[in-house]
XYZ file of C-alpha atoms in Angstrom:
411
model
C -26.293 -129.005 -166.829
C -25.675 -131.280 -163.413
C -22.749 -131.674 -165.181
C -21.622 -127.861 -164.144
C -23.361 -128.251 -160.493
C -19.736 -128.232 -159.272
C -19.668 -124.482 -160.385
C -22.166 -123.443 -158.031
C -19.973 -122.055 -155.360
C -17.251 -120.779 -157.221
C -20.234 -118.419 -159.273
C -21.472 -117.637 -155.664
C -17.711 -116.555 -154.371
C -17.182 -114.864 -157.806
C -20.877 -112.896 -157.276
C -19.915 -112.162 -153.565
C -16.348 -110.186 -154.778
C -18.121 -108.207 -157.178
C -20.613 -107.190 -155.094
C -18.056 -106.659 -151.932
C -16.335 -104.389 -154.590
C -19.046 -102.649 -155.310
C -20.516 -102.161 -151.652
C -17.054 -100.964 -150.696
C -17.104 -98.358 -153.896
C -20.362 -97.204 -153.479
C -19.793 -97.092 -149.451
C -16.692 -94.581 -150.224
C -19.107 -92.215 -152.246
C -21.941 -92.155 -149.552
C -19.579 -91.451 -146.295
C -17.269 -89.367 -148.404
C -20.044 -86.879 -149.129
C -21.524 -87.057 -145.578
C -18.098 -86.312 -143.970
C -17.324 -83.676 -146.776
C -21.114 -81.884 -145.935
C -20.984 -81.833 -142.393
C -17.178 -80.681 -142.759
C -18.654 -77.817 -144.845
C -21.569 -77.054 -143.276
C -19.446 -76.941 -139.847
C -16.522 -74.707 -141.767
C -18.911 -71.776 -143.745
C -18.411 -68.311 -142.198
C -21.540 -65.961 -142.832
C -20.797 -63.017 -144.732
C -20.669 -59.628 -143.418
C -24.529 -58.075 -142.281
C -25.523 -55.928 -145.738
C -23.099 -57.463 -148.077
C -24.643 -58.777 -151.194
C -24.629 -62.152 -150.178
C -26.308 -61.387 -147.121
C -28.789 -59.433 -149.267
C -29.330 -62.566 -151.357
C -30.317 -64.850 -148.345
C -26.277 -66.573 -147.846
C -25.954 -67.981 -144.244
C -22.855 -68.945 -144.943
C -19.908 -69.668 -147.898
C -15.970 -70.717 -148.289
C -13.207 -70.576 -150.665
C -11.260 -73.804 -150.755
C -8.337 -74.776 -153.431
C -8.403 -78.359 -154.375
C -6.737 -80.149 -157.400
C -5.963 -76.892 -159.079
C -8.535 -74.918 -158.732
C -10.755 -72.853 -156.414
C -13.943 -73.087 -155.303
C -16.749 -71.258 -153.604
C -19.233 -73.173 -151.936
C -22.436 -70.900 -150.889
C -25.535 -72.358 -148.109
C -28.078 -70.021 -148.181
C -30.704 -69.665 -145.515
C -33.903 -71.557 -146.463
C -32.759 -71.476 -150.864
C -31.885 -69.284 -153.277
C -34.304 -66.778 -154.809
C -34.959 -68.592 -158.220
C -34.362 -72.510 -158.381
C -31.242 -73.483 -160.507
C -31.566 -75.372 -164.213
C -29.400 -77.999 -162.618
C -29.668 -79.215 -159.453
C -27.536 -82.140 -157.927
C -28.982 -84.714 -155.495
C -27.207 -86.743 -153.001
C -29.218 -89.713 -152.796
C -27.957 -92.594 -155.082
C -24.556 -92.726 -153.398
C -26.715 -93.615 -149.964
C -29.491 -96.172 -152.171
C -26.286 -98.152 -154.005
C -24.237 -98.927 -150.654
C -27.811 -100.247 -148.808
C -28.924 -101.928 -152.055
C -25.253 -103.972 -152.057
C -24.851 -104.225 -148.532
C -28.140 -106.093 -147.903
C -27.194 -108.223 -151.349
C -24.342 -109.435 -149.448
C -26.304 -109.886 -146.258
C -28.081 -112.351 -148.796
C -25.088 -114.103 -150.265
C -22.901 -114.307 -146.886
C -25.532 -114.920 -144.288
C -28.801 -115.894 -145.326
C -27.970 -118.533 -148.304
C -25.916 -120.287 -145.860
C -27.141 -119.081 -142.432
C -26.494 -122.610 -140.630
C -22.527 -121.700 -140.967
C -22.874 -118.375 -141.195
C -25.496 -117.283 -138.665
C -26.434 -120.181 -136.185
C -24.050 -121.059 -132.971
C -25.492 -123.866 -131.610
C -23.654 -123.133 -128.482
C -25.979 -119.705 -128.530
C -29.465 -120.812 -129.640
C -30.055 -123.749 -131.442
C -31.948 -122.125 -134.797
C -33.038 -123.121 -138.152
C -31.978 -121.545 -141.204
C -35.712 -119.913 -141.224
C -35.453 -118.506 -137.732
C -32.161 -116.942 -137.959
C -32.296 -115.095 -141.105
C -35.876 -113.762 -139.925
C -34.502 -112.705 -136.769
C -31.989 -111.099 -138.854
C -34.688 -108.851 -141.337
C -36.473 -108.142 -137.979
C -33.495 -106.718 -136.230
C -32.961 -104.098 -139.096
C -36.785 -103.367 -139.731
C -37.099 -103.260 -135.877
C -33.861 -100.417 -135.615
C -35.614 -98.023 -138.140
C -39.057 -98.303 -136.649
C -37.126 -97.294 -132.819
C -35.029 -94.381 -134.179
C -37.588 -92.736 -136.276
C -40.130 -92.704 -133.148
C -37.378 -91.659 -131.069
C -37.165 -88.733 -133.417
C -40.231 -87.720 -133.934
C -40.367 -87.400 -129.960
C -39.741 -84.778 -127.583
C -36.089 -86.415 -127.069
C -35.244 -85.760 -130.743
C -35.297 -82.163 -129.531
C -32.141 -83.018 -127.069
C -28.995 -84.206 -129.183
C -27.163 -85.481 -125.720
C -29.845 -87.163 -124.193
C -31.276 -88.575 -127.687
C -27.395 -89.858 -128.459
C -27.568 -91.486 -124.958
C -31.122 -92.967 -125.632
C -29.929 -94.552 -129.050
C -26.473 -95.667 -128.184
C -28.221 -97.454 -125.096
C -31.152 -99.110 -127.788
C -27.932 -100.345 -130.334
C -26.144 -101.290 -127.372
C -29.277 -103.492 -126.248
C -29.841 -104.821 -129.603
C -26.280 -105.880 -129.605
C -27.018 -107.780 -126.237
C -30.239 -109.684 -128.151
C -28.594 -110.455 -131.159
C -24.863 -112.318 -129.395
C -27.354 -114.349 -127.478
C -29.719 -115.486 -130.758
C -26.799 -115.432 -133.713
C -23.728 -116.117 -133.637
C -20.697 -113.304 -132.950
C -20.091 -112.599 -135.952
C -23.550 -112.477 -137.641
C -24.781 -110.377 -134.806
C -22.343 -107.663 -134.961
C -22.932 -107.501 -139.069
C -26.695 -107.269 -137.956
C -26.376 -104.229 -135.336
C -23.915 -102.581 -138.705
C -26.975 -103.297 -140.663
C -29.271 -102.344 -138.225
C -26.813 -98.930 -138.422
C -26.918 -98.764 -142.030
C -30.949 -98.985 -142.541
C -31.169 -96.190 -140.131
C -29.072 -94.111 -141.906
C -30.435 -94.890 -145.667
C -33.750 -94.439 -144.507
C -33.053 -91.070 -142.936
C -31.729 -90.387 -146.899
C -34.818 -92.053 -148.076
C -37.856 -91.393 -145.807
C -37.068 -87.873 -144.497
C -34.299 -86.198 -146.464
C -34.452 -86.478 -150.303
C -38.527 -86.303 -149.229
C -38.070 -82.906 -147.393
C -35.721 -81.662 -150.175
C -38.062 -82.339 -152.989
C -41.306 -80.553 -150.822
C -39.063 -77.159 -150.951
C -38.105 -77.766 -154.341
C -41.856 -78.219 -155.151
C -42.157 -74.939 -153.214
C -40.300 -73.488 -155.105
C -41.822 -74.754 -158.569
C -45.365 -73.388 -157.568
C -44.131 -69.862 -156.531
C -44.213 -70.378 -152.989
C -41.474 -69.896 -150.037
C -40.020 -73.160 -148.779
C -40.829 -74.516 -145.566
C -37.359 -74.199 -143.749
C -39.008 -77.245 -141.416
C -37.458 -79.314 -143.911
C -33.978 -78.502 -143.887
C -34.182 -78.572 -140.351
C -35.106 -81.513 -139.954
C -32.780 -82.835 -142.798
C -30.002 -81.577 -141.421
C -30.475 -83.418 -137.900
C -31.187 -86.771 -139.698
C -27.630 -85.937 -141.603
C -25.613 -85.610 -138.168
C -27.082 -88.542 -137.068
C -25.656 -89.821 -139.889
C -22.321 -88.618 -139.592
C -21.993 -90.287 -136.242
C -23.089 -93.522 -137.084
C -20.806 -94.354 -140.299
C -17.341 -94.641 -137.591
C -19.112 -97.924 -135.783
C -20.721 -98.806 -139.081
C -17.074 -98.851 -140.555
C -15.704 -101.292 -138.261
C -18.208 -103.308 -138.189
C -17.716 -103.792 -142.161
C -14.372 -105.227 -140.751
C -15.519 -106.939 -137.634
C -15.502 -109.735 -139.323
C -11.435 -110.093 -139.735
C -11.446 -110.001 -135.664
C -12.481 -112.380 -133.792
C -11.051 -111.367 -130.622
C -13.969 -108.928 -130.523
C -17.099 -110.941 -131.758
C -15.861 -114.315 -130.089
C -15.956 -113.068 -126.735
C -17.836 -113.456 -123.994
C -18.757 -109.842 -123.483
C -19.296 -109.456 -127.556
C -22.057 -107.202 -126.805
C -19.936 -104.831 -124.418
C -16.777 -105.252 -126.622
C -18.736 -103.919 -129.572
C -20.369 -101.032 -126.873
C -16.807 -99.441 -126.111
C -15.892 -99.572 -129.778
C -18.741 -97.874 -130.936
C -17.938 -95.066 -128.051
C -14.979 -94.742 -129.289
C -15.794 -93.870 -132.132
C -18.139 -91.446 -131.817
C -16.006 -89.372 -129.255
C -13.273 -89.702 -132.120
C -15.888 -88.471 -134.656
C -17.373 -85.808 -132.324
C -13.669 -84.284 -132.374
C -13.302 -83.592 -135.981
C -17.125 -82.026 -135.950
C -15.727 -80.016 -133.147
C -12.490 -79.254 -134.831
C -14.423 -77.978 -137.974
C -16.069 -75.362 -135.746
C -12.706 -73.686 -134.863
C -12.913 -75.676 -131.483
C -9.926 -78.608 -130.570
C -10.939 -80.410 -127.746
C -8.609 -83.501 -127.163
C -10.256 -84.643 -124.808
C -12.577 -86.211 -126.967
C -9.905 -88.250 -129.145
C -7.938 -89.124 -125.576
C -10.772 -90.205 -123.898
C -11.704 -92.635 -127.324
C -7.930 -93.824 -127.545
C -7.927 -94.722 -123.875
C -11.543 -96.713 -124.219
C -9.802 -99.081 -126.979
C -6.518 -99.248 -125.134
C -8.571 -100.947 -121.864
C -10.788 -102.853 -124.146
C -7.608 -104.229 -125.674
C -5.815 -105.071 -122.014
C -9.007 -106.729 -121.148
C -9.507 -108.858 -123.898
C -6.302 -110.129 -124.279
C -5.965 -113.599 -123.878
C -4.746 -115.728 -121.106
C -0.648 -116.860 -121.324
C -0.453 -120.251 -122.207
C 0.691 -123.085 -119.943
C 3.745 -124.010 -120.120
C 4.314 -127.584 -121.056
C 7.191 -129.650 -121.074
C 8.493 -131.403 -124.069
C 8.073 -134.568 -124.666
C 9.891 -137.510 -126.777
C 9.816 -138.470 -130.186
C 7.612 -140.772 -130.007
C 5.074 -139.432 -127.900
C 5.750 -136.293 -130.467
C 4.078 -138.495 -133.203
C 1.272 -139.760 -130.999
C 0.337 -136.266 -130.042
C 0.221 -135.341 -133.803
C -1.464 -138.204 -134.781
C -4.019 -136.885 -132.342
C -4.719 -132.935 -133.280
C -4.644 -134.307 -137.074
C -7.826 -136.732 -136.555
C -9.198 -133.706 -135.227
C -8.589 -131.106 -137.511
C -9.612 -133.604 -140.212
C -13.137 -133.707 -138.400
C -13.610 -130.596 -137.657
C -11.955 -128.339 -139.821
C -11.079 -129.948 -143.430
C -14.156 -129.817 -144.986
C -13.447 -126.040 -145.386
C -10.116 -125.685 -145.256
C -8.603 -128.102 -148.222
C -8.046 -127.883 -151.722
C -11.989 -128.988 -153.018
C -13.920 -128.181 -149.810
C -17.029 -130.021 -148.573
C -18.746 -127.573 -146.595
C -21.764 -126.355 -148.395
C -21.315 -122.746 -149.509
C -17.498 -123.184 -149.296
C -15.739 -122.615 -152.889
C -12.558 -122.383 -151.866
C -10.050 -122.544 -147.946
C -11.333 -119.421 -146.233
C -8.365 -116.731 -146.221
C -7.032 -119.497 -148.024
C -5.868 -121.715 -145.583
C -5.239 -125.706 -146.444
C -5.316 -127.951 -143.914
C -5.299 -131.376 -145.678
C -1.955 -132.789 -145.340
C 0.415 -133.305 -142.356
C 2.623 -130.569 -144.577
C 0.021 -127.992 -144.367
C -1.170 -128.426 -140.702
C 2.863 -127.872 -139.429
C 2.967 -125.143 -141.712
C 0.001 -123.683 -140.670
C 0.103 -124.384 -136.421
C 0.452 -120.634 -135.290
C -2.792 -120.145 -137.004
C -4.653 -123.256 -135.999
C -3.286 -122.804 -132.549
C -4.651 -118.932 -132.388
C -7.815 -119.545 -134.033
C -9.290 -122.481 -132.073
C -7.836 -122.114 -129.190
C -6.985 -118.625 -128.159
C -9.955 -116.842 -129.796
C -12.321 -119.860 -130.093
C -13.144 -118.145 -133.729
C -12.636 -121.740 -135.503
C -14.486 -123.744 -136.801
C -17.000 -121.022 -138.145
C -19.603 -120.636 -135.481
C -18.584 -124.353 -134.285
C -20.416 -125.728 -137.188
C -18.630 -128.906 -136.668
C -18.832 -129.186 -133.188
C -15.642 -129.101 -131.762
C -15.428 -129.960 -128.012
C -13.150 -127.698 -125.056
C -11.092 -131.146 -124.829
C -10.583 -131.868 -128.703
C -9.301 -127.286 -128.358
C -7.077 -128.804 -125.210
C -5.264 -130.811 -127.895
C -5.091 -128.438 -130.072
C -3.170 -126.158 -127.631
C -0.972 -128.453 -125.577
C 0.349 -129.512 -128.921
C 1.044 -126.108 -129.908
C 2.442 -125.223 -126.577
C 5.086 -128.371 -127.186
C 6.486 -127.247 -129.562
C 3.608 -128.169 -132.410
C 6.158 -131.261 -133.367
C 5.506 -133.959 -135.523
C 7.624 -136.638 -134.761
C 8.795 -136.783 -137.998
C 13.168 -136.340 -138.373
């Protein structure tokens, strides 16, 4: 069997696709219906006062035409006078993306949380202290929101959004300065993401099965229920915009590497909100751009003050001080960044180059400067949570060579 130890990481990257895959399929499903209910529930139109429908306890209904054919989707008041032989529930699509999102938590962070999770340059952590920091953060998020609920402020949407953007924004704040970047910002998603799945869990499918109950025994349902249900759903509904980019943070490093991370991550998640509070709006009957203009112009001065600094121009020098200066950024790229990016990596947890970039030969590194050049030096984003130590000089090599002309020396 030691014989297939080798095997170990490629299973693990093999494991993480499949369950990436999944967490993305079952991620579609669960937003998907959450956009399409609070689209519907936003769109209905009661029916006239003394119609039938509004006879049979209808607050509201719609005909739509979709792949053919037409449908008429009814909400009634509190629920329908007898309960159906077949009732749907929305609850699986919610329990799959959780169950697969915190399996890749697993596989990505915690099974190698010293590359993954700790930035020595942020706390120095064990493995241990990281990844419990990390099940506290999300366990810590539900416990907040649900009291925060429960409360008298869960009775005022604006001042209760206010309260709970300020609480993710603060957790974002605690996590960049225990994890690094980009393990925090999955953490406040996942914070995000238990909230929401827990709503589905804890309040919703529990509220919805007490009025089905109701209804079993005879009895009128508590409408309590679907009041309460259908707050926990708009909650919802706002949250899965930031949750969505933070599912692709992780591709940007000009937002988790900064400085600011924290605040960075604060306007994004504004953003999208306002963006999201738009279409909600728009489903009404009401268009109010200033919601989308007023998210557009957040990202467009986040973006202007992120940007990074213009390089310094430096002047050229000869051939042979060409193949010195390569000679140089090569014995540092082979400490500090080929034991993940070559052909058989060392790294532990590393099966293959991540995004698939080789940096073994002279060949590869030329090939490959733009890269190396943005990556270590511009954005600081390599090596992965400075595992490997690299110093602000060994970077200053990096990027004077770059801003030479990244030669070799070579004819």
């Amino acid at each position: 069997m030691d014989g297939f130890g080798y095997l170990g990481p490629y299973a693990l990257e093999w494991f993480n696709m499949l369950v990436r895959w999944l967490h993305i399929i079952t991620g579609i499903a669960w937003i998907g219906a959450s956009f399409y209910f609070v689209w519907l529930d936003n769109t209905i139109r009661p029916p006239a006062p003394g119609s039938e429908l509004a006879n049979k306890g209808v607050a509201g209904e719609l005909w739509a035409v979709h792949g053919g054919g037409f449908y008429n989707p009814q909400k009634y008041l509190v629920a329908p006078a007898e309960l159906p032989r077949e009732l749907h529930w929305f609850k699986w699509e919610a329990y799959s993306t959780w169950i697969s999102g915190f399996a890749l938590l697993v596989i990505v962070y915690y099974l190698n949380a010293q590359a993954m999770m700790v930035d020595r340059s942020v706390a120095d952590l064990s493995s241990w202290q990281a990844v419990g920091i990390g099940l506290a953060s999300l366990a810590i998020g539900w416990i907040v929101y649900d009291l925060l609920c429960r409360s008298p402020l869960g009775k005022h949407d604006l001042a209760f959004g206010i309260t709970i953007f300020a609480f993710l924004v603060l957790s974002s704040y605690v996590l960049t300065h225990l994890l690094s970047g980009r393990a925090a910002y999955l953490h406040v998603g996942a914070m995000i993401g238990t909230m929401m799945v827990a709503n589905v869990a804890m309040l919703i499918i529990p509220g919805q099965r007490k009025m089905v109950n109701a209804m079993m025994a005879g009895e009128k349902p508590d409408p309590v229920h679907g009041i309460k249900a259908k707050q926990r759903s708009v909650h919802n509904n706002y949250f899965t915009l930031p949750v969505l980019f933070i599912m692709i943070s992780n591709h940007y490093a000009m937002t988790y590497r900064h400085e600011y991370a924290w605040a960075v991550l604060a306007v994004i998640m504004a953003a999208g909100v306002l963006i999201r509070h738009f279409f909600n709006l728009r489903h009404k009957g009401r268009v109010e751009w200033t919601y989308p203009a007023a998210g557009v112009a957040l990202l467009a001065i986040l973006a202007f003050a992120i940007a990074p600094e213009a390089p310094v121009a430096v002047k050229a020098q000869s051939g042979a001080d060409d193949a010195a200066r390569f000679a140089q950024v090569r014995t540092v790229i082979d400490q500090r960044c080929v034991s993940c990016h070559a052909q058989h990596p060392t790294q532990a947890g590393f099966a293959t180059a991540p995004a698939g970039v080789m940096l073994h030969t002279p060949e590869l590194v030329s090939q490959n400067a733009q890269r190396i050049y943005q990556q270590t030096v511009q954005l600081k984003a390599m090596p992965l949570a400075n595992l490997t130590n690299m110093t602000d000089a060994e970077r200053a090599q990096v990027g004077a060579w770059f801003e030479a002309g990244a030669k070799t020396g070579q004819p």
